[in-house]
Short mmCIF file of N, CA and C in Angstrom, two decimals:
data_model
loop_
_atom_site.label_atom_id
_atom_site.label_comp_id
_atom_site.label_asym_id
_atom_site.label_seq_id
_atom_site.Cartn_x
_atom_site.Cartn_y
_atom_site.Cartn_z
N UNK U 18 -38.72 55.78 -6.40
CA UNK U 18 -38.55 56.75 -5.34
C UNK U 18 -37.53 56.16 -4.35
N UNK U 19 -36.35 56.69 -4.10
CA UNK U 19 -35.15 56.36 -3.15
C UNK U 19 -35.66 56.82 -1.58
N UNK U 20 -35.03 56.44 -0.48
CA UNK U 20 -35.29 56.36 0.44
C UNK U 20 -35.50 57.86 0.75
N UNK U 21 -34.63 58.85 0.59
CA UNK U 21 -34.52 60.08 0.99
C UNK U 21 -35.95 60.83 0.46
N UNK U 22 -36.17 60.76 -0.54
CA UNK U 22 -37.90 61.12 -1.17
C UNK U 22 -38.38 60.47 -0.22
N UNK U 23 -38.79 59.38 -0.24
CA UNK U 23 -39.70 58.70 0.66
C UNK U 23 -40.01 59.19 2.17
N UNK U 24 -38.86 59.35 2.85
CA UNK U 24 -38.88 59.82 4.17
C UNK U 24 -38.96 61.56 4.01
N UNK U 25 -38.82 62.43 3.08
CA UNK U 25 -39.40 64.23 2.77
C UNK U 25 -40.47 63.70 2.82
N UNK U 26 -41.52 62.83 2.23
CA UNK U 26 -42.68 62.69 2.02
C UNK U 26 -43.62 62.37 3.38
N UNK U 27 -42.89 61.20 3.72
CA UNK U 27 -43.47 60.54 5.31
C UNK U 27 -43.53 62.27 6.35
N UNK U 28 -42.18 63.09 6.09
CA UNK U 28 -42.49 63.92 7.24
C UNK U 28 -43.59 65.34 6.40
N UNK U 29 -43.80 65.53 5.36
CA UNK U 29 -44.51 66.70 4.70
C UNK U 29 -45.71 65.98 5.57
N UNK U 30 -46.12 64.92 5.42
CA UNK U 30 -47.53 64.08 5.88
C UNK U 30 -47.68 64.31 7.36
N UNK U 31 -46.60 64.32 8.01
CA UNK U 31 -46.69 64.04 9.71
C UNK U 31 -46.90 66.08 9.84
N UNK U 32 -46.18 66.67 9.40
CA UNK U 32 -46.49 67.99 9.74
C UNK U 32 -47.21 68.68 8.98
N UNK U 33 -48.00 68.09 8.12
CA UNK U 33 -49.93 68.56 7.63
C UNK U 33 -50.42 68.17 8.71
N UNK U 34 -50.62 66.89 9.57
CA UNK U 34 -51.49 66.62 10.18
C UNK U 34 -51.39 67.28 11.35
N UNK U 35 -49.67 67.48 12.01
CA UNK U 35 -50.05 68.36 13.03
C UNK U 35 -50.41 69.69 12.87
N UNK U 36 -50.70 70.30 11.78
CA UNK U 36 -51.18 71.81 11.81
C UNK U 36 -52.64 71.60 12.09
N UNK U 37 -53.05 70.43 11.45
CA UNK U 37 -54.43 70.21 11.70
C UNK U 37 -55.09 69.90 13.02
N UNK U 38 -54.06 69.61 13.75
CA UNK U 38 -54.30 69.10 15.46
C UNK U 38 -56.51 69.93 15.76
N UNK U 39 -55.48 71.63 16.00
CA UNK U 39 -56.75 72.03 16.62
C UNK U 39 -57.71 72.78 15.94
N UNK U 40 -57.91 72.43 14.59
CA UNK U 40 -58.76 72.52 13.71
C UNK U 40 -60.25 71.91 13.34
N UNK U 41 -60.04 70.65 13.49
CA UNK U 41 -60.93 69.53 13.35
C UNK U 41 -62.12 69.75 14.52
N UNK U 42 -62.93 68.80 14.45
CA UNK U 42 -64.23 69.19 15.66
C UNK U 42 -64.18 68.66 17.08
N UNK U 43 -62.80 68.76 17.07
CA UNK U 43 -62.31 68.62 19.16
C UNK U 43 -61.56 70.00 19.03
N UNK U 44 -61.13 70.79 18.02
CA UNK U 44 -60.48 71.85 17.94
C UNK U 44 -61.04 72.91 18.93
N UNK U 45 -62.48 73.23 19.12
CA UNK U 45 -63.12 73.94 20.12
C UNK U 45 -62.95 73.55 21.64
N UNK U 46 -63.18 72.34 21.63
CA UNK U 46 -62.80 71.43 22.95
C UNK U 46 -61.62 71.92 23.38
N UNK U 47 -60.22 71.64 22.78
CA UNK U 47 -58.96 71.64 22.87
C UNK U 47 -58.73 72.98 23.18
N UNK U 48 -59.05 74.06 22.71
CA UNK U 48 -59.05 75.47 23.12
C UNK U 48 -59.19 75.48 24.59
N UNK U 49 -60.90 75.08 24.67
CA UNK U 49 -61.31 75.78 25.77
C UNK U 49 -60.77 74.93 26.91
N UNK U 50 -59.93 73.89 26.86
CA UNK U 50 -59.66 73.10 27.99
C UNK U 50 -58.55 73.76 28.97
N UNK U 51 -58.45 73.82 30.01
CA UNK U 51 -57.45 73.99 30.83
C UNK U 51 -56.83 72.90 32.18
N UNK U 52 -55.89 73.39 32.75
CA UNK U 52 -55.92 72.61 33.89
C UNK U 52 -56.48 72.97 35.10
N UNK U 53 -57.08 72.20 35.92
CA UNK U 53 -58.24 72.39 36.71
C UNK U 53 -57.36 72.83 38.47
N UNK U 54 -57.81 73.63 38.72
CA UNK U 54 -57.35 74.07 39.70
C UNK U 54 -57.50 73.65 40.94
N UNK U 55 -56.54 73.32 42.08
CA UNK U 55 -56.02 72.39 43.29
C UNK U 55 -57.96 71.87 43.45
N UNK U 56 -58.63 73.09 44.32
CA UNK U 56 -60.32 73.08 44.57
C UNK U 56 -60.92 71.90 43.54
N UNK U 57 -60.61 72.10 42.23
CA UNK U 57 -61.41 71.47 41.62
C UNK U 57 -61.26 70.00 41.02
N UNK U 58 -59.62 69.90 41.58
CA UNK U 58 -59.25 68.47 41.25
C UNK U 58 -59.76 67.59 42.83
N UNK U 59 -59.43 68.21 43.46
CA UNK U 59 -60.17 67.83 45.09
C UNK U 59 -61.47 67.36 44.86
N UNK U 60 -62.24 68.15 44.28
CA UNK U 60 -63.21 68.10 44.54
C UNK U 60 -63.49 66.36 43.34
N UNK U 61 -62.92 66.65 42.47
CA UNK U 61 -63.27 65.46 41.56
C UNK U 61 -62.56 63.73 41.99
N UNK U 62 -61.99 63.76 42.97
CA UNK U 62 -61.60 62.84 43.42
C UNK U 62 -61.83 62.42 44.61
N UNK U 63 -62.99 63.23 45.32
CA UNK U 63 -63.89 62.88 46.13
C UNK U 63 -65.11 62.41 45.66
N UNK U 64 -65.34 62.87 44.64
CA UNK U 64 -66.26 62.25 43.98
C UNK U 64 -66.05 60.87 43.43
N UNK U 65 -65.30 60.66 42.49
CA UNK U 65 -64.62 59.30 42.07
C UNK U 65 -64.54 58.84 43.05
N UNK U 66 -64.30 59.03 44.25
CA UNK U 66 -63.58 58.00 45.25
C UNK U 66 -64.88 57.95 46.14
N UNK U 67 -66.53 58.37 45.79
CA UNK U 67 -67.58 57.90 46.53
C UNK U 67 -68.15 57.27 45.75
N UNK U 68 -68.35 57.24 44.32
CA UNK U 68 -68.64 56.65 43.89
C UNK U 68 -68.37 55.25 43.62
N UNK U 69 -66.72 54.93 43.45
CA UNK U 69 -66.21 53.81 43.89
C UNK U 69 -66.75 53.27 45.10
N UNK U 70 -66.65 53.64 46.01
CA UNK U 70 -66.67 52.92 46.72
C UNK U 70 -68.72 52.92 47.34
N UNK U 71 -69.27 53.37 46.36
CA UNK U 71 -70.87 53.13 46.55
C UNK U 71 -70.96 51.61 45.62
N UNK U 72 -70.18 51.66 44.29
CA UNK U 72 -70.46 50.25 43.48
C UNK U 72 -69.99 49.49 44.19
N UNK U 73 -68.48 49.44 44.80
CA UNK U 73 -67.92 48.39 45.66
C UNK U 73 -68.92 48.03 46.83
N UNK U 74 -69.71 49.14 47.28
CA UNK U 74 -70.64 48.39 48.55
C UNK U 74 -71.87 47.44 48.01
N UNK U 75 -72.55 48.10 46.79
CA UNK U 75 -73.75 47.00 46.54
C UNK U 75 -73.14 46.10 45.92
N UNK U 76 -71.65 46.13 45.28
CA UNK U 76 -71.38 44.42 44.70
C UNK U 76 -71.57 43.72 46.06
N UNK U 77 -70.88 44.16 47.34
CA UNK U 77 -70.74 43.78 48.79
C UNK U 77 -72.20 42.99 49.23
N UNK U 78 -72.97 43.78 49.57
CA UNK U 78 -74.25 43.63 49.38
C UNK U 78 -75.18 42.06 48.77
N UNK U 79 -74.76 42.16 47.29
CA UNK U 79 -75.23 41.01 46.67
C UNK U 79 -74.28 40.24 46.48
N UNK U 80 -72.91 40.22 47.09
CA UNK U 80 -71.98 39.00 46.82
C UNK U 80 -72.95 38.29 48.63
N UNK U 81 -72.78 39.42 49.88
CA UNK U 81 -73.50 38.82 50.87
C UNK U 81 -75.13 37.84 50.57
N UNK U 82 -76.10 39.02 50.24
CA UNK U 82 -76.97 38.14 49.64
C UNK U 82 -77.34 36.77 48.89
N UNK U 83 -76.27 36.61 48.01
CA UNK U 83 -76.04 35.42 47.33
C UNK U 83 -75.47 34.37 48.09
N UNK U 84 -74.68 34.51 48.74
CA UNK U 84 -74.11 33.92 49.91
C UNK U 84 -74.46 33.09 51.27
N UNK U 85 -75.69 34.47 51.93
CA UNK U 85 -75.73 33.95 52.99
C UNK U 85 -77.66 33.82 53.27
N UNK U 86 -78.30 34.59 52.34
CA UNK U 86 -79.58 33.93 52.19
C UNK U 86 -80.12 33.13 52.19
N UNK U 87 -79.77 32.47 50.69
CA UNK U 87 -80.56 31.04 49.79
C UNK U 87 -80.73 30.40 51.24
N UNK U 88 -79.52 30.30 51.86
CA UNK U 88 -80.06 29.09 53.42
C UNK U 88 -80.84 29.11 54.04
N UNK U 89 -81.75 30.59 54.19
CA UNK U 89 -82.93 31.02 55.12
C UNK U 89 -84.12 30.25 54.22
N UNK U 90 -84.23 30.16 52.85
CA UNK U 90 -85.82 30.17 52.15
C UNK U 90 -85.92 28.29 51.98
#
């Protein structure tokens, strides 16, 4: 098989698989997805950004604890 076969072949393979993109079982997923509107990206990055910063406080918390306790007992 010469190079030129070889590479018809490589691309018959690459454009089966993309027909198959939204077929497979994310194919439903992939449909129904959209982009999330100004409200609702707001809203999700207030969230992320309390949550962050709730783990960042109890690492805070027990980096203090570890720290400044043990000296009291």
């Amino acid at each position: 098989m010469n190079v030129v076969e070889k590479s018809w072949e490589v691309q018959k393979n690459v454009e089966e698989r993309a027909k198959n993109i939204g077929k497979g079982k994310y194919g439903r997923v992939l449909k129904m997805a959209r982009k999330p509107s100004h409200e609702e990206y707001i809203g999700i990055v207030k969230i992320t950004a309390l949550g962050i910063a709730l783990i960042g406080g109890v690492g805070f918390v027990i980096y203090w604890l570890m720290n400044y306790l043990p000296g009291y007992f």
